[in-house]
XYZ file of N, CA and C in Angstrom:
624
model
N 0.834 -1.212 0.000
C 0.000 0.000 0.000
C 0.866 1.259 0.000
N 1.919 1.204 0.806
C 2.836 2.340 0.898
C 3.477 2.639 -0.436
N 3.900 1.580 -1.150
C 4.559 1.761 -2.446
C 3.592 2.331 -3.474
N 2.315 1.937 -3.365
C 1.303 2.454 -4.288
C 1.137 3.967 -4.119
N 1.150 4.434 -2.845
C 1.020 5.866 -2.568
C 2.219 6.632 -3.132
N 3.402 6.082 -2.903
C 4.624 6.730 -3.407
C 4.599 6.792 -4.930
N 4.169 5.658 -5.531
C 4.091 5.588 -6.993
C 3.080 6.616 -7.514
N 1.944 6.732 -6.813
C 0.903 7.683 -7.225
C 1.386 9.120 -7.173
N 2.055 9.469 -6.063
C 2.586 10.837 -5.946
C 3.683 11.098 -6.967
N 4.445 10.058 -7.299
C 5.504 10.205 -8.306
C 4.909 10.545 -9.667
N 3.797 9.858 -10.007
C 3.129 10.122 -11.284
C 2.612 11.556 -11.327
N 2.004 12.014 -10.208
C 1.491 13.387 -10.133
C 2.634 14.393 -10.292
N 3.763 14.082 -9.619
C 4.913 14.981 -9.708
C 5.455 15.088 -11.116
N 5.513 13.939 -11.800
C 6.010 13.924 -13.188
C 5.088 14.713 -14.101
N 3.761 14.535 -13.898
C 2.784 15.271 -14.717
C 2.906 16.776 -14.477
N 3.086 17.167 -13.199
C 3.216 18.583 -12.857
C 4.453 19.194 -13.508
N 5.576 18.476 -13.428
C 6.811 18.959 -14.040
C 6.680 19.036 -15.552
N 5.932 18.082 -16.120
C 5.712 18.079 -17.565
C 4.936 19.314 -18.001
N 3.913 19.680 -17.204
C 3.107 20.876 -17.511
C 3.966 22.122 -17.414
N 4.769 22.202 -16.345
C 5.655 23.362 -16.176
C 6.632 23.465 -17.333
N 7.171 22.318 -17.750
C 8.132 22.286 -18.850
C 7.503 22.804 -20.133
N 6.274 22.387 -20.406
C 5.607 22.828 -21.632
C 5.319 24.313 -21.583
N 4.988 24.842 -20.393
C 4.731 26.282 -20.252
C 6.018 27.058 -20.517
N 7.133 26.571 -19.987
C 8.424 27.227 -20.198
C 8.773 27.222 -21.672
N 8.501 26.085 -22.348
C 8.771 25.963 -23.769
C 7.951 26.981 -24.546
N 6.679 27.122 -24.155
C 5.808 28.086 -24.830
C 6.365 29.500 -24.666
N 6.788 29.806 -23.426
C 7.307 31.148 -23.152
C 8.560 31.426 -23.969
N 9.487 30.448 -24.018
C 10.766 30.675 -24.683
C 10.673 30.617 -26.197
N 9.910 29.652 -26.720
C 9.940 29.398 -28.152
C 8.898 30.198 -28.925
N 7.729 30.408 -28.334
C 6.665 31.084 -29.048
C 6.640 32.573 -28.744
N 6.722 32.912 -27.493
C 6.597 34.313 -27.097
C 7.938 35.041 -27.065
N 8.970 34.385 -26.577
C 10.259 35.066 -26.386
C 11.393 34.226 -26.974
N 12.236 34.868 -27.764
C 13.421 34.206 -28.311
C 14.658 34.986 -27.858
N 15.486 34.353 -27.051
C 16.744 34.958 -26.627
C 17.844 34.472 -27.571
N 18.273 35.334 -28.460
C 19.251 34.912 -29.468
C 20.613 34.650 -28.852
N 21.275 33.624 -29.364
C 22.646 33.323 -28.946
C 23.620 34.177 -29.755
N 24.887 34.131 -29.377
C 25.895 34.887 -30.119
C 25.995 34.386 -31.562
N 25.818 33.078 -31.759
C 25.901 32.523 -33.109
C 24.722 32.966 -33.975
N 23.526 33.022 -33.383
C 22.356 33.520 -34.122
C 22.551 34.979 -34.498
N 23.118 35.725 -33.575
C 23.397 37.142 -33.798
C 24.389 37.317 -34.951
N 25.450 36.537 -34.948
C 26.451 36.617 -36.018
C 25.837 36.263 -37.365
N 25.034 35.215 -37.382
C 24.386 34.792 -38.619
C 23.469 35.892 -39.150
N 22.748 36.535 -38.244
C 21.838 37.608 -38.634
C 22.590 38.753 -39.306
N 23.679 39.183 -38.686
C 24.441 40.311 -39.239
C 25.147 39.940 -40.544
N 25.624 38.717 -40.632
C 26.249 38.287 -41.880
C 25.230 38.253 -43.021
N 23.982 37.921 -42.680
C 22.928 37.792 -43.686
C 22.317 39.129 -44.078
N 22.066 39.983 -43.090
C 21.316 41.217 -43.359
C 22.101 42.509 -43.141
N 23.279 42.421 -42.519
C 24.014 43.632 -42.166
C 24.294 44.569 -43.329
N 24.562 44.004 -44.506
C 24.927 44.841 -45.650
C 23.775 45.745 -46.085
N 22.519 45.382 -45.747
C 21.368 46.187 -46.148
C 21.424 47.594 -45.552
N 21.803 47.674 -44.277
C 21.810 48.992 -43.638
C 23.202 49.617 -43.577
N 24.258 48.799 -43.599
C 25.609 49.349 -43.580
C 25.903 50.138 -44.860
N 25.371 49.665 -46.000
C 25.640 50.346 -47.268
C 25.004 51.736 -47.324
N 24.058 52.016 -46.426
C 23.426 53.340 -46.389
C 24.201 54.338 -45.526
N 25.233 53.870 -44.862
C 26.003 54.743 -43.979
C 26.848 55.732 -44.771
N 26.872 56.953 -44.285
C 27.689 57.997 -44.901
C 29.088 57.962 -44.283
N 29.983 58.772 -44.827
C 31.344 58.841 -44.276
C 31.312 59.349 -42.835
N 30.354 60.238 -42.535
C 30.220 60.750 -41.164
C 29.726 59.649 -40.229
N 28.818 58.800 -40.719
C 28.336 57.680 -39.917
C 29.491 56.747 -39.549
N 30.321 56.451 -40.520
C 31.462 55.564 -40.298
C 32.463 56.191 -39.335
N 32.713 57.492 -39.506
C 33.648 58.212 -38.631
C 33.159 58.172 -37.187
N 31.845 58.358 -36.992
C 31.269 58.343 -35.648
C 31.433 56.980 -34.981
N 31.552 55.921 -35.791
C 31.708 54.565 -35.269
C 33.166 54.135 -35.217
N 34.064 55.034 -35.575
C 35.492 54.764 -35.477
C 36.016 53.763 -36.479
N 35.377 53.707 -37.662
C 35.821 52.773 -38.705
C 35.940 53.520 -40.036
N 36.621 52.886 -41.006
C 36.826 53.514 -42.305
C 35.878 52.995 -43.385
N 35.262 51.852 -43.122
C 34.364 51.282 -44.124
C 33.260 50.465 -43.455
N 32.204 50.222 -44.217
C 31.123 49.402 -43.704
C 31.574 47.986 -43.428
N 32.479 47.481 -44.269
C 32.999 46.125 -44.099
C 33.770 46.002 -42.782
N 34.548 47.039 -42.464
C 35.303 47.029 -41.209
C 34.352 47.037 -40.012
N 33.289 47.827 -40.117
C 32.315 47.911 -39.026
C 31.618 46.569 -38.817
N 31.207 45.934 -39.924
C 30.533 44.644 -39.833
C 31.454 43.598 -39.204
N 32.703 43.591 -39.629
C 33.671 42.629 -39.107
C 33.878 42.847 -37.601
N 33.931 44.108 -37.208
C 34.162 44.458 -35.812
C 32.999 44.032 -34.917
N 31.779 44.319 -35.372
C 30.630 43.989 -34.518
C 30.374 42.486 -34.468
N 30.681 41.768 -35.550
C 30.499 40.310 -35.544
C 31.535 39.647 -34.650
N 32.770 40.136 -34.690
C 33.842 39.531 -33.903
C 33.795 39.942 -32.432
N 33.363 41.188 -32.164
C 33.426 41.704 -30.796
C 32.065 41.972 -30.155
N 31.019 42.122 -30.977
C 29.752 42.603 -30.429
C 28.711 41.566 -30.083
N 28.698 40.431 -30.765
C 27.624 39.447 -30.575
C 27.816 38.637 -29.294
N 26.777 38.577 -28.475
C 26.846 37.900 -27.181
C 25.619 37.038 -26.944
N 25.723 36.147 -25.959
C 24.592 35.309 -25.549
C 24.066 35.791 -24.199
N 22.782 35.594 -23.967
C 22.154 35.988 -22.700
C 22.463 34.958 -21.617
N 22.711 35.442 -20.406
C 22.927 34.530 -19.281
C 21.568 34.048 -18.754
N 21.579 33.015 -17.934
C 20.347 32.492 -17.341
C 19.664 33.589 -16.515
N 20.447 34.328 -15.744
C 19.889 35.403 -14.909
C 19.246 36.486 -15.767
N 19.918 36.879 -16.841
C 19.378 37.918 -17.726
C 18.076 37.464 -18.371
N 18.040 36.219 -18.816
C 16.817 35.694 -19.428
C 15.665 35.704 -18.431
N 15.952 35.341 -17.200
C 14.931 35.296 -16.165
C 14.350 36.690 -15.900
N 15.227 37.683 -15.790
C 14.783 39.052 -15.518
C 14.003 39.615 -16.707
N 14.496 39.396 -17.907
C 13.813 39.902 -19.096
C 12.460 39.223 -19.290
N 12.396 37.939 -18.987
C 11.124 37.215 -19.080
C 10.107 37.822 -18.112
N 10.585 38.199 -16.933
C 9.708 38.821 -15.928
C 9.221 40.189 -16.401
N 10.138 40.981 -16.968
C 9.760 42.321 -17.458
C 8.743 42.210 -18.599
N 8.977 41.293 -19.505
C 8.073 41.115 -20.644
C 6.706 40.653 -20.166
N 6.686 39.806 -19.138
C 5.418 39.376 -18.564
C 4.622 40.546 -18.029
N 5.311 41.495 -17.379
C 4.643 42.688 -16.852
C 4.086 43.542 -17.988
N 4.853 43.666 -19.062
C 4.402 44.451 -20.208
C 3.176 43.822 -20.850
N 3.207 42.503 -21.015
C 2.076 41.804 -21.623
C 0.810 41.979 -20.791
N 0.945 41.921 -19.468
C -0.203 42.134 -18.589
C -0.733 43.552 -18.730
N 0.183 44.514 -18.786
C -0.221 45.921 -18.916
C -0.961 46.144 -20.236
N -0.471 45.550 -21.304
C -1.119 45.691 -22.612
C -2.524 45.084 -22.593
N -2.661 43.954 -21.917
C -3.964 43.313 -21.824
C -4.963 44.210 -21.086
N -4.505 44.850 -20.026
C -5.384 45.698 -19.210
C -5.674 47.046 -19.865
N -4.852 47.428 -20.841
C -4.989 48.755 -21.467
C -5.163 48.668 -22.976
N -5.848 47.615 -23.426
C -6.046 47.391 -24.861
C -6.642 48.612 -25.560
N -7.697 49.179 -24.982
C -8.396 50.283 -25.635
C -7.547 51.551 -25.660
N -6.839 51.805 -24.574
C -5.961 52.985 -24.512
C -4.866 52.879 -25.567
N -4.280 51.697 -25.682
C -3.217 51.472 -26.662
C -3.751 51.628 -28.086
N -4.969 51.151 -28.320
C -5.564 51.266 -29.656
C -5.815 52.717 -30.018
N -6.383 53.475 -29.073
C -6.728 54.875 -29.334
C -5.482 55.754 -29.416
N -4.537 55.543 -28.512
C -3.356 56.417 -28.438
C -2.331 56.114 -29.524
N -2.103 54.815 -29.794
C -1.036 54.428 -30.725
C -1.542 53.738 -31.984
N -2.837 53.429 -32.039
C -3.357 52.721 -33.204
C -2.863 51.290 -33.280
N -2.641 50.680 -32.126
C -2.087 49.332 -32.073
C -3.145 48.323 -31.644
N -3.235 47.241 -32.404
C -4.121 46.129 -32.083
C -3.327 45.144 -31.230
N -3.643 45.073 -29.942
C -2.880 44.238 -29.015
C -2.928 42.767 -29.420
N -4.058 42.329 -29.962
C -4.175 40.933 -30.388
C -3.182 40.609 -31.500
N -2.998 41.552 -32.428
C -2.009 41.355 -33.498
C -0.592 41.409 -32.933
N -0.387 42.322 -31.985
C 0.938 42.458 -31.391
C 1.352 41.174 -30.669
N 0.387 40.505 -30.028
C 0.680 39.272 -29.301
C 1.229 38.180 -30.208
N 0.866 38.217 -31.474
C 1.284 37.184 -32.414
C 2.709 37.393 -32.924
N 3.277 38.560 -32.636
C 4.659 38.831 -33.036
C 5.593 38.339 -31.926
N 6.487 37.413 -32.200
C 7.392 36.908 -31.151
C 8.297 38.013 -30.622
N 8.629 37.931 -29.358
C 9.678 38.781 -28.799
C 11.007 38.155 -29.208
N 11.836 38.907 -29.918
C 13.171 38.433 -30.275
C 14.188 39.416 -29.711
N 15.052 38.943 -28.843
C 16.012 39.808 -28.158
C 17.438 39.406 -28.496
N 18.210 40.400 -28.916
C 19.606 40.189 -29.315
C 20.505 41.015 -28.387
N 21.520 40.369 -27.837
C 22.442 41.041 -26.914
C 23.717 41.442 -27.644
N 24.029 42.742 -27.589
C 25.192 43.259 -28.314
C 26.100 44.075 -27.399
N 27.393 44.034 -27.698
C 28.350 44.866 -26.985
C 28.231 46.309 -27.435
N 28.862 47.223 -26.721
C 28.730 48.651 -27.037
C 29.392 49.046 -28.348
N 30.160 48.136 -28.913
C 30.752 48.404 -30.221
C 29.655 48.554 -31.277
N 28.487 47.998 -30.988
C 27.358 48.045 -31.916
C 26.445 49.206 -31.570
N 26.443 50.232 -32.393
C 25.591 51.414 -32.228
C 25.693 52.015 -30.825
N 26.872 51.936 -30.258
C 27.166 52.488 -28.930
C 26.239 51.934 -27.850
N 25.698 50.753 -28.081
C 24.859 50.110 -27.083
C 23.435 50.627 -26.992
N 23.035 51.492 -27.924
C 21.685 52.061 -27.869
C 20.640 51.020 -28.291
N 19.551 50.888 -27.538
C 18.494 49.939 -27.912
C 17.854 50.356 -29.234
N 17.589 49.397 -30.079
C 16.917 49.695 -31.344
C 16.382 48.404 -31.945
N 15.680 48.534 -33.056
C 15.104 47.356 -33.700
C 15.668 47.194 -35.104
N 15.624 45.944 -35.583
C 15.993 45.644 -36.962
C 14.794 44.996 -37.635
N 14.356 45.611 -38.720
C 13.149 45.144 -39.400
C 13.302 43.744 -39.963
N 14.491 43.418 -40.523
C 14.669 42.143 -41.211
C 14.323 40.947 -40.320
N 14.732 40.988 -39.078
C 14.467 39.860 -38.195
C 13.411 40.140 -37.149
N 12.800 41.328 -37.243
C 11.840 41.760 -36.224
C 12.454 41.544 -34.841
N 13.687 42.010 -34.703
C 14.453 41.751 -33.490
C 14.799 43.045 -32.765
N 14.800 42.973 -31.439
C 15.188 44.106 -30.593
C 16.624 43.892 -30.139
N 17.468 44.875 -30.389
C 18.869 44.801 -29.972
C 19.051 45.578 -28.668
N 19.617 44.917 -27.661
C 19.852 45.534 -26.357
C 21.329 45.415 -26.006
N 21.826 46.365 -25.236
C 23.243 46.372 -24.898
C 23.577 45.325 -23.836
N 24.849 45.019 -23.727
C 25.320 43.995 -22.796
C 25.016 44.344 -21.336
N 24.862 45.650 -21.028
C 24.576 46.053 -19.645
C 23.127 46.506 -19.458
N 22.250 46.126 -20.384
C 20.850 46.550 -20.279
C 20.206 46.046 -18.986
N 20.466 44.794 -18.630
C 19.862 44.213 -17.430
C 20.555 44.708 -16.171
N 21.881 44.720 -16.178
C 22.634 45.076 -14.969
C 22.756 46.582 -14.750
N 22.655 47.369 -15.813
C 22.925 48.798 -15.685
C 21.709 49.713 -15.699
N 20.508 49.149 -15.792
C 19.296 49.971 -15.828
C 18.318 49.531 -14.750
N 17.526 50.492 -14.278
C 16.505 50.183 -13.292
C 15.309 49.503 -13.937
N 14.446 48.943 -13.100
C 13.296 48.193 -13.604
C 12.391 49.044 -14.484
N 12.054 50.255 -14.041
C 11.143 51.095 -14.814
C 11.744 51.477 -16.168
N 13.046 51.766 -16.167
C 13.728 52.106 -17.418
C 13.707 50.908 -18.371
N 13.907 49.728 -17.839
C 13.860 48.514 -18.659
C 12.470 48.329 -19.264
N 11.441 48.508 -18.438
C 10.062 48.337 -18.908
C 9.727 49.338 -20.011
N 10.070 50.605 -19.791
C 9.781 51.643 -20.784
C 10.508 51.371 -22.100
N 11.781 50.976 -21.991
C 12.581 50.731 -23.196
C 12.043 49.534 -23.977
N 11.744 48.454 -23.277
C 11.226 47.253 -23.948
C 9.887 47.537 -24.636
N 9.007 48.280 -23.955
C 7.715 48.607 -24.560
C 7.899 49.525 -25.761
N 8.810 50.494 -25.633
C 9.100 51.424 -26.726
C 9.571 50.664 -27.967
N 10.517 49.753 -27.777
C 11.047 48.989 -28.907
C 10.007 48.006 -29.449
N 9.163 47.492 -28.564
C 8.088 46.592 -28.990
C 7.117 47.316 -29.923
N 6.827 48.580 -29.605
C 5.956 49.390 -30.457
C 6.606 49.593 -31.827
N 7.907 49.831 -31.844
C 8.609 49.997 -33.125
C 8.536 48.733 -33.974
N 8.649 47.575 -33.331
C 8.521 46.316 -34.072
C 7.131 46.237 -34.704
N 6.120 46.581 -33.937
C 4.743 46.557 -34.455
C 4.606 47.524 -35.625
N 5.195 48.713 -35.494
C 5.134 49.717 -36.558
C 5.751 49.187 -37.846
N 6.796 48.390 -37.710
C 7.474 47.865 -38.896
C 6.700 46.711 -39.532
N 6.040 45.922 -38.694
C 5.264 44.803 -39.219
C 3.950 45.284 -39.833
N 3.295 46.233 -39.155
C 1.998 46.738 -39.613
C 2.103 48.232 -39.954
N 3.157 48.579 -40.675
C 3.447 49.973 -40.988
C 2.316 50.721 -41.670
N 1.706 50.091 -42.658
C 0.649 50.759 -43.413
C -0.556 51.053 -42.525
N -0.955 50.103 -41.711
C -2.099 50.301 -40.824
C -1.834 51.414 -39.823
N -0.639 51.420 -39.233
C -0.284 52.439 -38.251
C -0.258 53.817 -38.903
N 0.325 53.885 -40.107
C 0.423 55.168 -40.797
C -0.958 55.718 -41.155
N -1.846 54.848 -41.603
C -3.202 55.281 -41.936
C -3.929 55.792 -40.700
N -3.739 55.107 -39.589
C -4.380 55.533 -38.344
C -3.864 56.900 -37.906
N -2.527 57.058 -37.916
C -1.934 58.323 -37.473
C -2.293 59.469 -38.416
N -2.381 59.172 -39.703
C -2.777 60.200 -40.652
C -4.197 60.693 -40.328
N -5.041 59.764 -39.913
C -6.395 60.131 -39.519
C -6.417 60.984 -38.269
N -5.331 60.923 -37.475
C -5.216 61.749 -36.271
C -4.476 63.055 -36.539
N -4.183 63.327 -37.824
C -3.480 64.554 -38.175
C -1.982 64.472 -37.969
N -1.441 63.258 -38.012
C -0.004 63.048 -37.793
C 0.589 62.404 -39.035
N 1.768 62.865 -39.461
C 2.398 62.347 -40.663
C 3.805 61.850 -40.384
N 4.252 60.920 -41.214
C 5.614 60.410 -41.132
C 6.565 61.411 -41.766
N 7.739 61.566 -41.157
C 8.773 62.435 -41.717
C 9.861 61.564 -42.332
N 9.917 61.480 -43.635
C 10.945 60.689 -44.299
C 10.493 59.272 -44.557
N 10.983 58.694 -45.633
C 10.564 57.367 -46.067
C 10.922 56.278 -45.060
N 12.100 56.369 -44.419
C 12.544 55.317 -43.511
C 12.317 55.656 -42.044
N 11.645 56.767 -41.786
C 11.487 57.213 -40.410
C 10.280 56.599 -39.722
N 10.443 56.348 -38.421
C 9.309 55.909 -37.607
C 8.876 57.036 -36.680
N 9.405 58.238 -36.915
C 9.058 59.374 -36.078
C 7.972 60.197 -36.767
N 7.013 60.672 -35.992
C 5.860 61.377 -36.549
C 5.730 62.767 -35.923
N 5.113 63.682 -36.682
C 4.940 65.044 -36.241
C 3.517 65.510 -36.546
N 2.841 66.144 -35.610
C 1.495 66.658 -35.885
C 1.540 67.711 -36.997
N 0.574 67.684 -37.904
C 0.529 68.665 -38.996
C 0.446 70.083 -38.457
N -0.308 70.253 -37.386
C -0.536 71.606 -36.875
C 0.750 72.285 -36.410
N 1.783 71.486 -36.111
C 3.055 72.063 -35.658
C 3.909 72.479 -36.835
N 3.763 71.769 -37.966
C 4.601 72.043 -39.128
C 4.264 73.410 -39.745
């Protein structure tokens, strides 16, 4: 009888761990992707030339290089990093808070930013960790991979509120790039226009 009880609790424990494992898999694979250094290198080797070729001589000078090829080589060799277990845990927690906030403020987000939260949920979170050699460590997005680039000290060097604001800000930019036409039409209806073909910054007509 004793062995039957132990066996029964063991089965329950295995089932519980299995459920937890599947939830973790869902969080990591469907909702959040923490890119490794190798994924980061592959991304830049594949798509880097698209934006590097648009750099002017002043852009290159500001980055301390003489050519786009030198910059690409430098960031691939020195800039691409992998997330630590601790960093992934903290970022997963921050993203969870953002997702909850978006759920509770669906209508505000729709009216203020023209964003459909349901559509936004279907876009995976993709996070890439880069050294400061890459764009001086400034957070930004890359349209090709729908990926958010964060600096190596984003988790350790910023407070919780700053992390939340930055992640949400970059998340909105990803949405703007995926659903650019819809966002632009909505903002135009609010009297706001895009400045420049590649810009995600908008200005009210009444100010111009």
